JSON list of C-alpha atoms in Angstrom, two decimals:
[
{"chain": "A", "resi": 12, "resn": "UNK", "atom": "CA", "xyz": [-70.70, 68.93, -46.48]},
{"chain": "A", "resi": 13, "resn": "UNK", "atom": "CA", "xyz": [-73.02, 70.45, -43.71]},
{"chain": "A", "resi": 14, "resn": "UNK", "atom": "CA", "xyz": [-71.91, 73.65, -42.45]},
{"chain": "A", "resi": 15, "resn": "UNK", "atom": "CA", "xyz": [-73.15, 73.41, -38.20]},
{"chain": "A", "resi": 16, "resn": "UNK", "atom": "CA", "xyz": [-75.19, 76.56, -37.97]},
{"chain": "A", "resi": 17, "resn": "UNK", "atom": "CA", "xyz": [-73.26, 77.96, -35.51]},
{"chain": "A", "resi": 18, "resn": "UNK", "atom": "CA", "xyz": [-70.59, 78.20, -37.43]},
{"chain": "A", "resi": 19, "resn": "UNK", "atom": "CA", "xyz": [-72.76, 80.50, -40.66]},
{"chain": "A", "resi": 20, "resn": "UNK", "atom": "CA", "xyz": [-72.56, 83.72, -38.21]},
{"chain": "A", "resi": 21, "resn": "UNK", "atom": "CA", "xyz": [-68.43, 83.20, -38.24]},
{"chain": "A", "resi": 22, "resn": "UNK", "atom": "CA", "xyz": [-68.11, 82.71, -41.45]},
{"chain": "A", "resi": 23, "resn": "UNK", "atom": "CA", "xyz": [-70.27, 85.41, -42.82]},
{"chain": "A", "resi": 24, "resn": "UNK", "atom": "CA", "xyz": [-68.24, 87.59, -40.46]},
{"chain": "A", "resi": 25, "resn": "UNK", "atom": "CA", "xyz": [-64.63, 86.77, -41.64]},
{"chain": "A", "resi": 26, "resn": "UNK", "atom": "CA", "xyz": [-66.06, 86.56, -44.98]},
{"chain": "A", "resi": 27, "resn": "UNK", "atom": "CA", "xyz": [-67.02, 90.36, -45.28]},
{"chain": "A", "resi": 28, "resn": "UNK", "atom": "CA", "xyz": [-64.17, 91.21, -43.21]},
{"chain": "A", "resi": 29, "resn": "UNK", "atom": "CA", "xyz": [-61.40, 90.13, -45.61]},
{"chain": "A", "resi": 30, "resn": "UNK", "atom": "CA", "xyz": [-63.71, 91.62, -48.53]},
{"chain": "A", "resi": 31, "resn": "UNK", "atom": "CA", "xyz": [-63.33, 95.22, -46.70]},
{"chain": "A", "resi": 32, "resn": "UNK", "atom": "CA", "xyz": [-59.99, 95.93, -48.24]},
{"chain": "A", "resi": 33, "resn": "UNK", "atom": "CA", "xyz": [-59.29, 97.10, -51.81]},
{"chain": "A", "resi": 34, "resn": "UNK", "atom": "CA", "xyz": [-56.14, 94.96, -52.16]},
{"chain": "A", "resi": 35, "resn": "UNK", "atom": "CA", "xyz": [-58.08, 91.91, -51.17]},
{"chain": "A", "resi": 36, "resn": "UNK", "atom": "CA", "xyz": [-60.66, 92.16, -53.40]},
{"chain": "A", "resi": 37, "resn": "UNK", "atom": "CA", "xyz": [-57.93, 93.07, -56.29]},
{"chain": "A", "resi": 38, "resn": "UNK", "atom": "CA", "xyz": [-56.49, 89.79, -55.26]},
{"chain": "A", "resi": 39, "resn": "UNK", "atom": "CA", "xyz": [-60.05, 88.46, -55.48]},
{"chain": "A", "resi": 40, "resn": "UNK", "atom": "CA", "xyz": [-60.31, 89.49, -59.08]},
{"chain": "A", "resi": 41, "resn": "UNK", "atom": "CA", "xyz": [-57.66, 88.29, -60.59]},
{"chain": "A", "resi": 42, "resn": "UNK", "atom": "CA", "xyz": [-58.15, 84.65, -58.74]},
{"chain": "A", "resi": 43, "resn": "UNK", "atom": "CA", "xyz": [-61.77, 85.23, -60.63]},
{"chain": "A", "resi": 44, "resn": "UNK", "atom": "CA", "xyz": [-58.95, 84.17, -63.84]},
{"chain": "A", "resi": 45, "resn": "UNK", "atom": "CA", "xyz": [-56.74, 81.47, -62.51]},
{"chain": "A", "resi": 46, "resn": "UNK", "atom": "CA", "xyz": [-54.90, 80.12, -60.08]},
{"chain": "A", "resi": 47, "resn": "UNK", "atom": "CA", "xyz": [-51.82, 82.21, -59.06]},
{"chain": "A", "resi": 48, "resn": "UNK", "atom": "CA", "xyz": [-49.04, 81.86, -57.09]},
{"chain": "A", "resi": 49, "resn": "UNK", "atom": "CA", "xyz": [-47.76, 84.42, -54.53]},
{"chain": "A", "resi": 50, "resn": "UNK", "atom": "CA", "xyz": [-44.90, 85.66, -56.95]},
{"chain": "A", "resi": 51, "resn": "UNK", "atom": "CA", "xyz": [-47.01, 86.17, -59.86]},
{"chain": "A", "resi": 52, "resn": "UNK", "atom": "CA", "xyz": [-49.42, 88.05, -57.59]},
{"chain": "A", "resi": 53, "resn": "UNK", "atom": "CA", "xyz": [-47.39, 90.68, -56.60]},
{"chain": "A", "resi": 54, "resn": "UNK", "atom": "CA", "xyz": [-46.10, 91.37, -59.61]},
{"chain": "A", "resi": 55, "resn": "UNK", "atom": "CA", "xyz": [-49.56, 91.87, -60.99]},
{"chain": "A", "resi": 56, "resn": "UNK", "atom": "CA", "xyz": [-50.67, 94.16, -58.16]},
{"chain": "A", "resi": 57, "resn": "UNK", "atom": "CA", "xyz": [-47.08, 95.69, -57.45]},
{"chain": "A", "resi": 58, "resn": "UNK", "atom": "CA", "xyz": [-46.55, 94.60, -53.47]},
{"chain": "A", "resi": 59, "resn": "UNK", "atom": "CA", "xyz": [-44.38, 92.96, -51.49]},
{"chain": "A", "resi": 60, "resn": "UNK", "atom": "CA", "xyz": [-44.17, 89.39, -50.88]},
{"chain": "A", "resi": 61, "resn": "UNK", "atom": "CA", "xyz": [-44.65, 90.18, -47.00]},
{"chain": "A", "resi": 62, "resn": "UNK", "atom": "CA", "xyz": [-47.38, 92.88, -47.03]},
{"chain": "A", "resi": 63, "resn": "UNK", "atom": "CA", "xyz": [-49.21, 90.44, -49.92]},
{"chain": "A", "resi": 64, "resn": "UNK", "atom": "CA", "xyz": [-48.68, 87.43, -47.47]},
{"chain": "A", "resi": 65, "resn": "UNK", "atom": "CA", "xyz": [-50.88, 89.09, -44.25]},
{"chain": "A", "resi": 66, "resn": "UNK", "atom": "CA", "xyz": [-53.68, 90.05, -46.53]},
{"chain": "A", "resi": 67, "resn": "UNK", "atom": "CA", "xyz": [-53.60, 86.01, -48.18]},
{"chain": "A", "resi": 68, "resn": "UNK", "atom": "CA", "xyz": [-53.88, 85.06, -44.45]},
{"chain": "A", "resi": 69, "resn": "UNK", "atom": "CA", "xyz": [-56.87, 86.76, -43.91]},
{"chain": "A", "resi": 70, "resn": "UNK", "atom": "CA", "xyz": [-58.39, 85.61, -47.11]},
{"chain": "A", "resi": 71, "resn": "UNK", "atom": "CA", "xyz": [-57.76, 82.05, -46.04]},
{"chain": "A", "resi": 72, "resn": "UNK", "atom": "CA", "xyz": [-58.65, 82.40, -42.86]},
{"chain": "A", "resi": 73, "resn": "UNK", "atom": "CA", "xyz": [-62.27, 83.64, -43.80]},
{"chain": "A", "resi": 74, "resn": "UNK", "atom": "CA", "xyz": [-62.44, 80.74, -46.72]},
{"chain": "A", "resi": 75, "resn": "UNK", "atom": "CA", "xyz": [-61.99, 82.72, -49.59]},
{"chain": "A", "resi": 76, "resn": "UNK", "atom": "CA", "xyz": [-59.13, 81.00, -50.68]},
{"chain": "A", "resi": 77, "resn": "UNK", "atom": "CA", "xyz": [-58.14, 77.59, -51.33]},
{"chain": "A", "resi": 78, "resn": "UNK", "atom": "CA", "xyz": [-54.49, 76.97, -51.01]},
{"chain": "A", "resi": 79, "resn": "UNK", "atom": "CA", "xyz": [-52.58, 74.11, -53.00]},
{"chain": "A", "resi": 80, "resn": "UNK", "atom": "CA", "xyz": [-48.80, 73.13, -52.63]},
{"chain": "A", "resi": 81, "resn": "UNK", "atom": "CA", "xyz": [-46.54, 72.54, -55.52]},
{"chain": "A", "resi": 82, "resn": "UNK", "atom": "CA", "xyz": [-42.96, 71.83, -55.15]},
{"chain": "A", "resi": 83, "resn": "UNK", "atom": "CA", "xyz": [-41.69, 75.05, -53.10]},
{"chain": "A", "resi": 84, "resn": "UNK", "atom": "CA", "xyz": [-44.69, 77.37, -54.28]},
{"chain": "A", "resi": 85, "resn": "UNK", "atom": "CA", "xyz": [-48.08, 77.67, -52.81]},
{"chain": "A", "resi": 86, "resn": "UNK", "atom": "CA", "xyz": [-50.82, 78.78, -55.35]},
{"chain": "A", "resi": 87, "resn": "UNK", "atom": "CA", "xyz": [-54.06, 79.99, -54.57]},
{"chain": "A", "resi": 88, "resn": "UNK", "atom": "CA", "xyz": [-57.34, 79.83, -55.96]},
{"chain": "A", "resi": 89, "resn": "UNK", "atom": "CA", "xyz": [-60.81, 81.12, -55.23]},
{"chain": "A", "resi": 90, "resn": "UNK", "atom": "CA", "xyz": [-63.34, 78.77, -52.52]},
{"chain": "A", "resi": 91, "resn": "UNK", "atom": "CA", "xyz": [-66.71, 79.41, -54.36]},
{"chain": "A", "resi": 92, "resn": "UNK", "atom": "CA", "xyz": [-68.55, 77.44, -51.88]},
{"chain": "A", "resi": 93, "resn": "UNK", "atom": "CA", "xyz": [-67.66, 80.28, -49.56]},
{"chain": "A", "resi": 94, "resn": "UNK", "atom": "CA", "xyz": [-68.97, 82.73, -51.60]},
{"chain": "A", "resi": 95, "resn": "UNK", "atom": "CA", "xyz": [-72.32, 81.04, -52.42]},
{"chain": "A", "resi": 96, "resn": "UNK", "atom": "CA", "xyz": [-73.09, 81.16, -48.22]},
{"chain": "A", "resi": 97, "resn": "UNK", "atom": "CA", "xyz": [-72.29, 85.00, -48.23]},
{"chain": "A", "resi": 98, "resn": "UNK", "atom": "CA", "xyz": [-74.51, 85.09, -51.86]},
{"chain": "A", "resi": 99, "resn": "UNK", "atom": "CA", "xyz": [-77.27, 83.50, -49.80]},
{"chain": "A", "resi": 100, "resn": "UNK", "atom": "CA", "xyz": [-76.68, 85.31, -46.94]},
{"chain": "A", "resi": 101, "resn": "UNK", "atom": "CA", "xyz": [-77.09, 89.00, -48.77]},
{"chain": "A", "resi": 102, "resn": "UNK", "atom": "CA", "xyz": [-80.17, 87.12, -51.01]},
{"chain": "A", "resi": 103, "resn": "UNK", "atom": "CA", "xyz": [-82.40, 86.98, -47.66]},
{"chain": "A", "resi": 104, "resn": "UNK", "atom": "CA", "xyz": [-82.46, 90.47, -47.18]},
{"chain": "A", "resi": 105, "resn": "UNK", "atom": "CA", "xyz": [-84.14, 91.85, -50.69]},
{"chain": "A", "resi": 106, "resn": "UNK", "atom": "CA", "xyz": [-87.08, 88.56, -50.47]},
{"chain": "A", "resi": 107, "resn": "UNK", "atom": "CA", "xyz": [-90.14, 89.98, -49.81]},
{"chain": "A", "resi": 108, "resn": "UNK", "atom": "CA", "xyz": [-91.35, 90.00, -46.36]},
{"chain": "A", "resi": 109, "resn": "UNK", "atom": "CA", "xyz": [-93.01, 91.41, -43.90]},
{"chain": "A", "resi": 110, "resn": "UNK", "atom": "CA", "xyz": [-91.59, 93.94, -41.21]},
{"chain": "A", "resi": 111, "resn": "UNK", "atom": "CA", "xyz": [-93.66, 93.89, -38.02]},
{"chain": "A", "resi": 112, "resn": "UNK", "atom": "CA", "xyz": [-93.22, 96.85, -36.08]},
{"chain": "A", "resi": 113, "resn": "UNK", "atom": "CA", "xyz": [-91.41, 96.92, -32.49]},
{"chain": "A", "resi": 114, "resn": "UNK", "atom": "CA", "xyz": [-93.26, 95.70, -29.54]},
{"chain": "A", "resi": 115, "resn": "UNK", "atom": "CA", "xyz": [-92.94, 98.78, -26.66]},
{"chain": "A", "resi": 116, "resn": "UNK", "atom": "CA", "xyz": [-91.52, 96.71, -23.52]},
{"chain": "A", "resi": 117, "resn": "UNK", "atom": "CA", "xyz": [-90.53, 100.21, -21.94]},
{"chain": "A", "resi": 118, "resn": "UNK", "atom": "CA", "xyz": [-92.14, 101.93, -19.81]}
]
């Protein structure tokens, strides 16, 4: 599937957003294993069902998470596609190029 360039900027945006928080990258890591559902989530990181459920949202919301539906539980695992743009996205910055300097337009 062909991401609309447009959309790249948005995505790289919620993308490092939801990786600014320590509990969302600890949720992160221990996706990095398996799929988990909410339950078993906060018991691994010690939290409440409703202050884990905000900081799911915003990992969903920026595509870090795939969500699946079994029964009455909703597990999550993590969206490596989304990762790979924000992978590529850091890559471009160490390639080797060449920095012109500013053009003065001031006077």
């Amino acid at each position: 599937m062909q991401i609309p360039a447009t959309t790249i900027p948005n995505l790289i945006a919620a993308g490092f957003h939801a990786l600014s928080d320590p509990l969302r990258i600890s949720v992160l890591e221990l996706l990095r294993q398996q799929e988990l559902c909410v339950c078993d989530l906060c018991d691994a990181l010690g939290v409440s069902q409703s202050k884990l459920s905000f900081h799911l949202k915003t990992l969903k919301e920026a595509g870090l998470v795939h969500t699946r539906q079994e029964g009455r539980w909703i597990y999550y695992s993590l969206n490596l596609s989304q990762f790979r743009i924000l992978e590529e996205y850091l890559a471009n910055f160490h390639q080797k190029r060449v920095v012109l300097p500013a053009l003065s337009r001031c006077d």
